[in-house]
Amino acid sequence: MRGATHAKWAACAMAVALAATACGGGGSDGGGGESGIVSSSWGDPQNPLEPANTNEVQGGKVLDMIFRGLKRYDPKTGAAVDMVAEKIDTTDSQNFTVTLKDGWKFSNDEPVTAQSFVDAWNYGADVRNKQNNSPFFSDIVGYENLHPASGEPKAKTMSGLVVKDPKTFTVALKSKFSTWPETLGYQAFSPLPKAFFTDHAGWLSKPIGNGPYTVDSYTKGTAMNLRKWDGYTGEDKAQNGGVDLKVYTDNNTAYTDLISGNLDLVDDIPAQQLKNVANDLGDRYINQPALIIQTLTFPLYDPQWGKEGMEKVRRGISMAINRDEITKQIFRDTRTPAKDWTSPALGKDGGFNATLCGDACVFNPTEAKKLIQEAGGLPGGKMTLTSNVDTGSHRDWMDAVCNSVNNALGEGPVCTVNPVGTFADFRNQQSAFKLTGPFRSGWQADYPLIQNFLQPLYYTGASSNYGKFSNPEFDKLVDQANQESDRAKATATFQDAEKILAEQMPSIPLWYQNGSAGHSERISDVALNQFSVPVYNAIKVS
């Protein structure tokens, strides 16, 4: 994927990035701290909290509290419902007219206008700004001129975005994309105030959004404190005084703090505590399906892993993993062995297919060894799994996966693990494309569509394609599916693209992840949305 004074923030006005800020601190000390404030476990985000630059869970939790976009995903159903948008009209699934509701404003009292969205999207697409989520704007006409493959931009804005009046703008897409409006609840599409552009360094040190909370302070490695914004005009107002996000590098420590009354909320129950959590927390323990899948992704940019014929080795490794045993022994009903590259939470009509991975996702050590040997063995005779180990019980399952592979191959400890201390450090290694073996690539959906489980991770050059998989036929099928106006036909075409993943195995589906959380007696109305993120604004403090 934790109250300072405004004077402390003023002292940080020249900070160049939120992630580098060392100001703040003080305030709530958890369950027994400041009245009306929820204390929750957290991990430092990888990047400053620009909406178009945040594509990981920890930063996303904050953006979900301080921003509201055109749409928002219903916490219970996942449906994309209008938020800032009054309506989004189209007659051809390619040209859209967006009309905004009255009354929305940012926490600095600046009104949210059509220009707020258009400026934000152009900033996100501009290659000079190096935003991780730039590809999310690639469907808009003029993107290539603002984000060329090399060199400087040929335009200052995307021609497909046109402001008609303060409440209206139009969007022209390069081709039909029938479900495009449903993607607009993703945080990359958030609006930005003028202050973001006129005082960028100041905004990064203290982000200004239009959501129910404002950032009060942030001390990297310690805590971020958010406070309820009384001027918020949306219907989903904060039911508490604020949220202190406390940084933990070990979720076992967070769990201990919860049990001892020093923390209100843990949204990632450590595997070691799953045998105790029901007795410890009773009905204060939450365990529910979520739009999350854990995979092992291969660095196909490494010639040893990406060369022709290695798909046989990758398939063999998948068959050497005993998913049933690992999910039962380590995760105790909070994970389900994966059968495809999506999530059961999508449902069959939404694109989930329990047979798509087929035999490749079934434990078969004899066949696994045979396939790997026939293809020439592991590169250099060994492989190393890499993941952060500060959350998610990742060290436990990595050890278990390696034990399973080593037992299947019978060649000694050829599979080893590379534990990275923090999520941010792991993400930096992952995004630098320098890993030499399979790495964890957990995916929490940005929006509840099968497209989001496929295109951002496996489309050529996509924003989260950290293995650098590239397949022209896969890309072609994704493009076709996006243009299909019939939902059932679009889903079937996406599944055709997914079959290519089953053939090439650029990543190994491991298991689908439930959302799990535990909370103190001090708070109530605690729930996780379909993305397993706490619905912070709904929590009440007794």
Coordinates of C-alpha atoms in Angstrom, one line a residue:
M1 CA 0.0 0.0 0.0
R2 CA -0.1 8.1 11.8
G3 CA -1.4 16.3 14.6
A4 CA 1.0 18.7 13.5
T5 CA 0.4 22.4 13.4
H6 CA 0.2 24.6 10.4
A7 CA 3.4 26.3 11.5
K8 CA 5.3 23.1 11.0
W9 CA 3.9 22.9 7.5
A10 CA 5.0 26.4 6.8
A11 CA 8.5 25.5 7.7
C12 CA 8.3 22.9 5.0
A13 CA 7.0 25.1 2.3
M14 CA 10.1 24.7 0.1
A15 CA 10.1 20.9 0.2
V16 CA 10.3 19.6 -3.3
A17 CA 8.4 16.4 -2.8
L18 CA 6.0 15.0 -0.2
A19 CA 8.0 11.8 0.0
A20 CA 11.0 13.8 1.1
T21 CA 9.2 15.9 3.7
A22 CA 10.5 15.4 7.2
C23 CA 8.1 17.7 9.0
G24 CA 5.1 16.9 11.2
G25 CA 4.7 14.3 13.9
G26 CA 3.1 14.6 17.3
G27 CA -0.6 14.2 17.8
S28 CA -2.5 11.0 18.1
D29 CA -0.9 8.0 19.7
G30 CA -3.4 5.5 18.5
G31 CA -6.3 3.9 20.3
G32 CA -5.8 6.0 23.4
G33 CA -4.9 9.2 21.5
E34 CA -6.7 12.3 20.1
S35 CA -10.4 12.2 20.4
G36 CA -12.3 11.3 17.2
I37 CA -9.1 10.3 15.3
V38 CA -8.7 6.8 13.8
S39 CA -5.2 5.4 13.9
S40 CA -4.4 2.9 11.1
S41 CA -1.4 0.9 9.9
W42 CA 0.3 2.1 6.7
G43 CA 3.4 2.0 4.6
D44 CA 5.3 4.9 3.0
P45 CA 4.2 5.5 -0.6
Q46 CA 6.8 5.1 -3.3
N47 CA 6.3 8.5 -4.9
P48 CA 4.9 12.0 -4.1
L49 CA 1.1 11.9 -4.1
E50 CA 0.4 13.3 -7.5
P51 CA -2.7 11.4 -8.8
A52 CA -1.1 10.6 -12.1
N53 CA 2.1 9.4 -10.5
T54 CA 0.7 7.1 -7.8
N55 CA 0.0 3.5 -8.9
E56 CA 0.5 1.6 -5.7
V57 CA -1.7 0.7 -2.8
Q58 CA -0.2 2.8 0.0
G59 CA -0.3 6.1 -1.9
G60 CA -3.7 5.1 -3.3
K61 CA -5.1 4.9 0.2
V62 CA -4.3 8.6 0.8
L63 CA -5.5 9.8 -2.7
D64 CA -8.8 8.0 -2.0
M65 CA -9.2 10.2 1.1
I66 CA -8.2 13.6 -0.3
F67 CA -9.6 13.4 -3.9
R68 CA -12.9 12.8 -5.6
G69 CA -13.1 12.3 -9.3
L70 CA -15.8 12.3 -12.0
K71 CA -16.9 8.9 -10.7
R72 CA -16.4 6.8 -7.6
Y73 CA -16.6 3.1 -7.1
D74 CA -19.4 2.1 -4.7
P75 CA -17.6 0.6 -1.6
K76 CA -20.1 -2.3 -1.4
T77 CA -20.8 -3.1 -5.1
G78 CA -17.9 -1.7 -6.9
A79 CA -20.2 0.0 -9.4
A80 CA -19.0 3.2 -11.0
V81 CA -21.3 6.0 -9.8
D82 CA -21.2 9.7 -10.7
M83 CA -19.4 11.8 -8.1
V84 CA -18.2 15.2 -9.5
A85 CA -19.8 14.3 -12.8
E86 CA -23.5 15.2 -13.4
K87 CA -23.5 13.1 -16.5
I88 CA -21.2 11.7 -19.2
D89 CA -22.9 11.5 -22.6
T90 CA -21.9 9.8 -25.8
T91 CA -23.6 8.7 -29.0
D92 CA -20.7 6.7 -30.5
S93 CA -18.6 5.4 -27.5
Q94 CA -15.7 7.5 -28.9
N95 CA -16.7 11.2 -28.3
F96 CA -17.9 12.1 -24.8
T97 CA -19.3 15.2 -23.2
V98 CA -18.7 15.6 -19.5
T99 CA -20.9 17.8 -17.4
L100 CA -20.0 18.6 -13.8
K101 CA -22.2 19.1 -10.8
D102 CA -22.5 22.4 -9.1
G103 CA -20.8 23.2 -5.7
W104 CA -17.6 21.2 -5.8
K105 CA -14.5 22.9 -4.6
F106 CA -11.0 22.2 -3.4
S107 CA -9.9 22.5 0.2
N108 CA -8.4 25.9 -0.6
D109 CA -11.9 27.1 -1.7
E110 CA -11.0 27.1 -5.4
P111 CA -13.9 25.8 -7.4
V112 CA -13.6 22.4 -9.2
T113 CA -14.2 23.2 -12.9
A114 CA -13.8 21.5 -16.3
Q115 CA -10.4 23.2 -16.5
S116 CA -9.4 21.4 -13.3
F117 CA -9.8 18.1 -15.0
V118 CA -8.4 19.0 -18.4
D119 CA -5.3 20.6 -16.9
A120 CA -4.7 17.6 -14.6
W121 CA -5.0 15.1 -17.5
N122 CA -2.7 17.1 -19.7
Y123 CA -0.2 17.3 -16.9
G124 CA -0.5 13.5 -16.4
A125 CA 0.1 12.8 -20.1
D126 CA 3.0 15.2 -20.6
V127 CA 6.1 13.1 -21.1
R128 CA 8.2 15.8 -19.4
N129 CA 6.4 15.2 -16.1
K130 CA 7.4 11.5 -16.0
Q131 CA 4.1 10.4 -14.5
N132 CA 3.7 6.7 -13.9
N133 CA 0.0 6.7 -14.9
S134 CA 0.6 8.5 -18.3
P135 CA -0.7 5.5 -20.3
F136 CA -4.1 5.9 -18.8
F137 CA -4.5 9.0 -21.0
S138 CA -3.2 7.3 -24.1
D139 CA -6.7 6.7 -25.5
I140 CA -7.3 10.4 -25.9
V141 CA -6.7 12.1 -29.2
G142 CA -3.4 14.0 -29.2
Y143 CA -1.7 11.9 -26.6
E144 CA 1.2 11.0 -28.9
N145 CA 2.0 14.6 -29.5
L146 CA 2.2 15.3 -25.8
H147 CA 3.9 12.0 -24.9
P148 CA 6.1 11.0 -27.9
A149 CA 8.1 7.8 -27.7
S150 CA 11.2 9.9 -27.7
G151 CA 12.1 13.6 -27.7
E152 CA 10.2 16.6 -26.6
P153 CA 6.4 17.0 -26.9
K154 CA 5.1 18.4 -30.2
A155 CA 2.1 20.0 -28.4
K156 CA 1.3 21.6 -25.1
T157 CA -2.0 19.8 -24.6
M158 CA -4.0 16.9 -26.0
S159 CA -6.2 18.0 -28.8
G160 CA -8.9 15.6 -27.7
L161 CA -9.7 17.6 -24.6
V162 CA -11.7 20.8 -25.1
V163 CA -13.2 23.0 -22.3
K164 CA -16.6 24.3 -23.4
D165 CA -17.5 26.2 -20.2
P166 CA -16.7 26.0 -16.5
K167 CA -19.0 22.9 -16.1
T168 CA -18.5 21.2 -19.4
F169 CA -15.6 19.6 -21.4
T170 CA -15.5 17.2 -24.3
V171 CA -13.2 14.2 -24.7
A172 CA -12.4 12.6 -28.1
L173 CA -10.8 9.2 -28.0
K174 CA -8.7 7.7 -30.8
S175 CA -11.1 4.8 -31.1
K176 CA -14.3 3.5 -29.5
F177 CA -14.0 2.5 -25.9
S178 CA -17.4 1.6 -24.6
T179 CA -16.5 1.3 -20.9
W180 CA -14.2 4.3 -20.8
P181 CA -16.6 6.3 -18.4
E182 CA -16.3 3.4 -15.9
T183 CA -12.5 3.9 -15.7
L184 CA -12.9 7.5 -14.5
G185 CA -13.2 6.5 -10.8
Y186 CA -9.5 5.7 -10.9
Q187 CA -7.4 8.3 -9.1
A188 CA -5.2 9.1 -12.0
F189 CA -8.2 11.0 -13.4
S190 CA -8.6 13.3 -10.4
P191 CA -8.9 17.1 -10.8
L192 CA -6.1 19.4 -9.7
P193 CA -6.3 23.0 -8.4
K194 CA -4.5 25.9 -9.9
A195 CA -2.2 25.8 -6.9
F196 CA -0.7 22.5 -8.2
F197 CA 0.7 24.4 -11.2
T198 CA 1.5 27.8 -9.7
D199 CA 3.3 26.4 -6.6
H200 CA 4.1 22.8 -7.4
A201 CA 6.7 22.4 -4.6
G202 CA 4.3 23.8 -2.1
W203 CA 1.5 21.6 -3.3
L204 CA 3.8 18.5 -3.1
S205 CA 4.7 19.3 0.5
K206 CA 1.0 19.7 1.4
P207 CA -1.4 18.3 -1.2
I208 CA -4.7 20.1 -1.8
G209 CA -7.6 18.0 -3.0
N210 CA -11.4 18.0 -3.1
G211 CA -12.1 15.0 -0.9
P212 CA -13.4 14.6 2.6
Y213 CA -9.9 14.9 4.2
T214 CA -6.9 17.2 4.1
V215 CA -3.3 16.3 4.8
D216 CA -2.2 17.9 8.1
S217 CA 1.3 16.5 8.4
Y218 CA 3.7 13.8 7.1
T219 CA 6.9 12.5 8.5
K220 CA 8.4 10.0 6.1
G221 CA 8.9 6.6 7.8
T222 CA 6.7 7.6 10.8
A223 CA 3.2 8.8 10.0
M224 CA 0.8 10.8 7.8
N225 CA -2.0 12.6 9.7
L226 CA -5.2 13.5 7.8
R227 CA -8.0 15.6 9.2
K228 CA -11.7 15.9 8.3
W229 CA -12.4 18.8 6.0
D230 CA -15.5 20.6 7.2
G231 CA -16.0 22.3 3.9
Y232 CA -16.3 19.1 1.9
T233 CA -19.4 19.3 -0.3
G234 CA -19.8 15.6 -1.2
E235 CA -22.4 13.2 0.2
D236 CA -19.7 10.9 1.7
K237 CA -18.5 13.2 4.5
A238 CA -16.1 11.9 7.0
Q239 CA -17.8 10.4 10.1
N240 CA -14.6 10.9 12.2
G241 CA -12.3 13.7 13.0
G242 CA -9.4 12.3 10.9
V243 CA -7.1 9.4 10.3
D244 CA -3.5 9.0 11.5
L245 CA -1.7 6.6 9.1
K246 CA 1.2 5.0 11.0
V247 CA 4.1 3.6 9.2
Y248 CA 5.0 0.0 10.0
T249 CA 7.8 -2.1 8.5
D250 CA 6.4 -5.3 10.1
N251 CA 2.7 -5.9 10.2
N252 CA 3.1 -8.2 13.1
T253 CA 4.1 -5.2 15.1
A254 CA 1.0 -3.4 13.9
Y255 CA -1.1 -6.4 15.0
T256 CA 0.5 -6.4 18.4
D257 CA -0.3 -2.6 18.7
L258 CA -3.9 -3.3 17.8
I259 CA -4.3 -6.0 20.4
S260 CA -2.7 -3.9 23.1
G261 CA -4.9 -0.9 22.4
N262 CA -2.3 1.3 20.7
L263 CA -3.8 1.1 17.2
D264 CA -7.4 1.2 15.9
L265 CA -7.1 -0.5 12.5
V266 CA -4.9 -3.0 10.7
D267 CA -5.9 -3.7 7.1
D268 CA -3.4 -6.5 6.5
I269 CA -3.6 -9.3 9.1
P270 CA -0.2 -11.0 9.2
A271 CA -0.2 -14.7 8.3
Q272 CA 1.4 -15.6 11.6
Q273 CA -1.7 -14.3 13.4
L274 CA -4.4 -15.8 11.3
K275 CA -4.7 -18.8 13.7
N276 CA -5.4 -16.4 16.5
V277 CA -7.3 -13.5 14.9
A278 CA -10.8 -15.0 15.3
N279 CA -10.3 -15.5 19.1
D280 CA -8.4 -12.2 19.5
L281 CA -11.0 -10.0 17.6
G282 CA -14.2 -11.9 17.2
D283 CA -16.6 -9.9 15.0
R284 CA -14.0 -7.1 14.7
Y285 CA -12.1 -9.3 12.2
I286 CA -13.0 -8.8 8.5
N287 CA -12.3 -11.3 5.8
Q288 CA -13.9 -10.8 2.4
P289 CA -13.2 -11.4 -1.3
A290 CA -11.4 -8.5 -3.1
L291 CA -10.3 -7.5 -6.6
I292 CA -6.8 -8.6 -5.9
I293 CA -4.5 -11.3 -7.4
Q294 CA -0.9 -12.2 -6.5
T295 CA 1.4 -13.3 -9.3
L296 CA 5.0 -14.0 -9.9
T297 CA 6.2 -11.9 -12.9
F298 CA 9.2 -12.8 -15.0
P299 CA 11.7 -10.2 -16.1
L300 CA 11.4 -10.8 -19.8
Y301 CA 13.8 -7.9 -20.5
D302 CA 16.5 -10.3 -19.2
P303 CA 17.6 -12.3 -22.2
Q304 CA 17.8 -15.5 -20.1
W305 CA 14.2 -15.3 -19.1
G306 CA 12.8 -13.7 -22.3
K307 CA 14.4 -15.9 -25.0
E308 CA 12.3 -18.1 -27.2
G309 CA 11.3 -21.4 -25.6
M310 CA 11.5 -20.1 -22.0
E311 CA 7.7 -20.1 -21.8
K312 CA 8.1 -23.9 -21.2
V313 CA 10.3 -23.2 -18.2
R314 CA 7.9 -20.6 -16.9
R315 CA 5.0 -23.1 -17.2
G316 CA 7.0 -25.7 -15.4
I317 CA 7.8 -23.4 -12.5
S318 CA 4.0 -22.7 -12.2
M319 CA 3.3 -26.4 -12.0
A320 CA 5.9 -26.8 -9.4
I321 CA 4.1 -24.5 -6.9
N322 CA 1.7 -26.2 -4.5
R323 CA -0.9 -23.4 -4.2
D324 CA -3.4 -25.5 -2.3
E325 CA -0.9 -26.3 0.5
I326 CA 0.5 -22.8 0.7
T327 CA -2.8 -21.1 0.9
K328 CA -4.1 -23.5 3.6
Q329 CA -1.0 -23.6 5.7
I330 CA 0.1 -20.0 5.5
F331 CA -3.0 -17.9 4.7
R332 CA -5.8 -19.9 6.3
D333 CA -8.8 -19.1 4.1
T334 CA -7.7 -15.6 3.2
R335 CA -6.3 -16.7 -0.2
T336 CA -7.6 -18.9 -2.9
P337 CA -5.4 -20.7 -5.5
A338 CA -5.5 -18.8 -8.8
K339 CA -7.0 -20.3 -11.9
D340 CA -6.7 -17.2 -14.2
W341 CA -5.2 -13.7 -14.3
T342 CA -8.2 -11.8 -13.0
S343 CA -10.3 -12.2 -9.8
P344 CA -13.4 -14.2 -8.7
A345 CA -14.8 -10.9 -7.4
L346 CA -15.4 -9.9 -11.1
G347 CA -17.9 -12.7 -11.4
K348 CA -18.3 -14.9 -14.4
D349 CA -20.2 -12.2 -16.4
G350 CA -17.4 -9.8 -15.5
G351 CA -14.7 -12.0 -17.0
F352 CA -13.5 -14.4 -14.3
N353 CA -12.8 -17.9 -15.8
A354 CA -11.8 -20.7 -13.4
T355 CA -10.5 -22.9 -16.2
L356 CA -8.4 -20.4 -18.3
C357 CA -5.0 -21.2 -16.8
G358 CA -5.7 -24.9 -17.0
D359 CA -3.0 -27.5 -16.1
A360 CA -0.4 -24.8 -15.8
C361 CA -2.0 -23.7 -12.5
V362 CA -2.3 -27.3 -11.1
F363 CA 0.4 -28.7 -8.9
N364 CA 2.2 -31.4 -10.8
P365 CA 5.9 -31.8 -9.7
T366 CA 6.6 -34.6 -12.1
E367 CA 5.5 -32.7 -15.2
A368 CA 7.0 -29.5 -13.8
K369 CA 10.5 -31.1 -13.7
K370 CA 10.0 -32.6 -17.1
L371 CA 9.1 -29.3 -18.7
I372 CA 11.9 -27.4 -17.1
Q373 CA 14.5 -30.0 -18.0
E374 CA 13.3 -30.3 -21.6
A375 CA 13.7 -26.5 -22.0
G376 CA 17.2 -26.5 -20.8
G377 CA 16.6 -25.9 -17.1
L378 CA 16.5 -22.7 -15.0
P379 CA 18.7 -19.9 -16.3
G380 CA 22.1 -20.5 -14.9
G381 CA 20.6 -23.4 -12.9
K382 CA 18.9 -21.2 -10.4
M383 CA 16.3 -18.5 -9.7
T384 CA 15.7 -15.9 -7.1
L385 CA 12.3 -14.6 -6.0
T386 CA 12.1 -10.9 -4.9
S387 CA 9.5 -9.1 -2.9
N388 CA 9.1 -6.6 -0.1
V389 CA 8.7 -8.3 3.3
D390 CA 7.3 -5.4 5.4
T391 CA 3.6 -6.4 4.7
G392 CA 1.6 -9.3 3.3
S393 CA 3.5 -12.1 4.9
H394 CA 5.6 -12.2 1.7
R395 CA 8.7 -13.8 3.2
D396 CA 6.6 -16.7 4.4
W397 CA 5.1 -17.5 1.0
M398 CA 8.3 -16.9 -0.9
D399 CA 10.0 -19.5 1.3
A400 CA 7.1 -21.9 0.7
V401 CA 7.2 -21.4 -3.0
C402 CA 10.9 -22.0 -3.2
N403 CA 10.6 -25.1 -1.0
S404 CA 7.9 -26.4 -3.4
V405 CA 10.0 -25.7 -6.5
N406 CA 13.2 -27.2 -4.9
N407 CA 11.3 -30.3 -3.9
A408 CA 9.9 -30.7 -7.4
L409 CA 13.2 -30.3 -9.1
G410 CA 15.2 -32.3 -6.6
E411 CA 18.4 -30.4 -7.4
G412 CA 19.0 -28.8 -4.1
P413 CA 18.3 -25.1 -3.1
V414 CA 18.2 -23.8 -6.7
C415 CA 15.3 -21.4 -5.7
T416 CA 16.2 -18.7 -3.2
V417 CA 14.6 -15.5 -2.0
N418 CA 15.6 -11.9 -2.0
P419 CA 13.7 -10.1 0.8
V420 CA 13.5 -6.3 0.3
G421 CA 13.0 -4.4 3.6
T422 CA 10.3 -1.9 2.5
F423 CA 7.6 -1.7 -0.1
A424 CA 9.0 1.6 -1.5
D425 CA 12.5 0.1 -2.0
F426 CA 11.0 -3.0 -3.7
R427 CA 8.9 -0.8 -6.0
N428 CA 12.0 1.2 -6.9
Q429 CA 13.9 -1.9 -7.9
Q430 CA 10.9 -3.2 -9.8
S431 CA 10.3 0.0 -11.8
A432 CA 14.0 0.2 -12.6
F433 CA 13.8 -3.1 -14.6
K434 CA 16.9 -4.5 -13.0
L435 CA 15.6 -7.6 -11.3
T436 CA 17.1 -10.8 -12.6
G437 CA 14.5 -13.3 -11.4
P438 CA 10.8 -13.7 -10.8
F439 CA 9.3 -11.0 -8.6
R440 CA 6.0 -10.4 -6.7
S441 CA 3.5 -8.5 -8.8
G442 CA 0.4 -8.3 -6.7
W443 CA -2.4 -6.4 -8.5
Q444 CA -5.2 -4.5 -6.7
A445 CA -7.6 -3.4 -9.4
D446 CA -8.0 0.3 -10.2
Y447 CA -11.6 -0.3 -11.3
P448 CA -13.8 -3.4 -11.5
L449 CA -13.3 -4.4 -15.2
I450 CA -11.5 -7.4 -16.7
Q451 CA -9.7 -4.8 -18.9
N452 CA -7.9 -3.5 -15.8
F453 CA -6.4 -6.9 -14.9
L454 CA -5.0 -7.3 -18.4
Q455 CA -4.1 -4.0 -20.2
P456 CA -2.1 -2.1 -17.5
L457 CA 0.0 -5.2 -16.8
Y458 CA 0.6 -7.0 -20.1
Y459 CA -0.1 -4.5 -23.0
T460 CA 3.1 -3.4 -24.7
G461 CA 4.6 -0.4 -22.8
A462 CA 1.7 -0.3 -20.3
S463 CA 2.1 1.6 -17.0
S464 CA 2.5 -1.5 -14.8
N465 CA 4.1 -3.9 -17.3
Y466 CA 7.2 -4.4 -15.2
G467 CA 8.1 -7.6 -16.8
K468 CA 8.1 -5.9 -20.3
F469 CA 5.9 -8.6 -21.9
S470 CA 5.1 -7.7 -25.5
N471 CA 2.8 -9.6 -27.8
P472 CA 1.2 -8.0 -30.9
E473 CA -1.7 -10.4 -30.9
F474 CA -2.5 -9.7 -27.3
D475 CA -2.4 -6.0 -27.9
K476 CA -4.7 -6.4 -30.9
L477 CA -7.3 -8.3 -29.0
V478 CA -7.2 -5.8 -26.1
D479 CA -7.8 -3.0 -28.6
Q480 CA -10.7 -4.9 -30.2
A481 CA -12.3 -5.6 -26.8
N482 CA -12.1 -1.9 -25.8
Q483 CA -13.9 -0.9 -29.0
E484 CA -16.7 -3.4 -28.6
S485 CA -19.9 -1.8 -27.4
D486 CA -21.5 -5.2 -26.5
R487 CA -20.3 -5.9 -22.9
A488 CA -20.5 -9.7 -23.3
K489 CA -18.6 -9.7 -26.6
A490 CA -16.0 -7.4 -25.1
T491 CA -15.5 -9.7 -22.2
A492 CA -15.1 -12.7 -24.5
T493 CA -12.5 -10.9 -26.5
F494 CA -10.5 -9.9 -23.4
Q495 CA -10.6 -13.6 -22.4
D496 CA -9.2 -14.5 -25.8
A497 CA -6.3 -12.1 -25.0
E498 CA -5.9 -13.8 -21.6
K499 CA -5.5 -17.1 -23.4
I500 CA -2.2 -15.8 -24.8
L501 CA -1.0 -15.2 -21.2
A502 CA -1.8 -18.9 -20.6
E503 CA 0.4 -19.9 -23.5
Q504 CA 3.3 -17.5 -22.8
M505 CA 3.2 -17.4 -19.0
P506 CA 4.7 -13.9 -18.6
S507 CA 3.6 -14.2 -15.0
I508 CA 2.4 -17.0 -12.8
P509 CA -1.0 -16.7 -11.1
L510 CA -0.5 -17.6 -7.5
W511 CA -3.7 -16.8 -5.5
Y512 CA -6.6 -14.5 -5.2
Q513 CA -6.4 -12.4 -2.1
N514 CA -9.2 -11.6 0.3
G515 CA -9.3 -8.3 2.0
S516 CA -8.6 -8.7 5.7
A517 CA -8.6 -6.3 8.5
G518 CA -9.0 -6.0 12.3
H519 CA -10.1 -3.1 14.4
S520 CA -10.3 -2.0 18.0
E521 CA -13.5 -1.7 20.1
R522 CA -13.1 2.1 20.0
I523 CA -14.2 2.3 16.4
S524 CA -17.3 1.0 14.5
D525 CA -18.8 0.9 11.0
V526 CA -15.5 -0.5 9.7
A527 CA -15.7 -1.9 6.2
L528 CA -13.4 -2.7 3.3
N529 CA -14.3 -1.8 -0.3
Q530 CA -13.9 -4.2 -3.2
F531 CA -10.3 -3.2 -3.5
S532 CA -9.7 -4.2 0.1
V533 CA -9.1 -0.6 1.2
P534 CA -10.8 0.6 4.4
V535 CA -13.7 3.0 3.8
Y536 CA -12.0 5.5 6.1
N537 CA -14.7 8.2 5.8
A538 CA -17.4 5.9 7.1
I539 CA -15.6 4.9 10.3
K540 CA -17.0 6.2 13.6
V541 CA -15.1 6.7 16.8
S542 CA -16.8 6.1 20.1

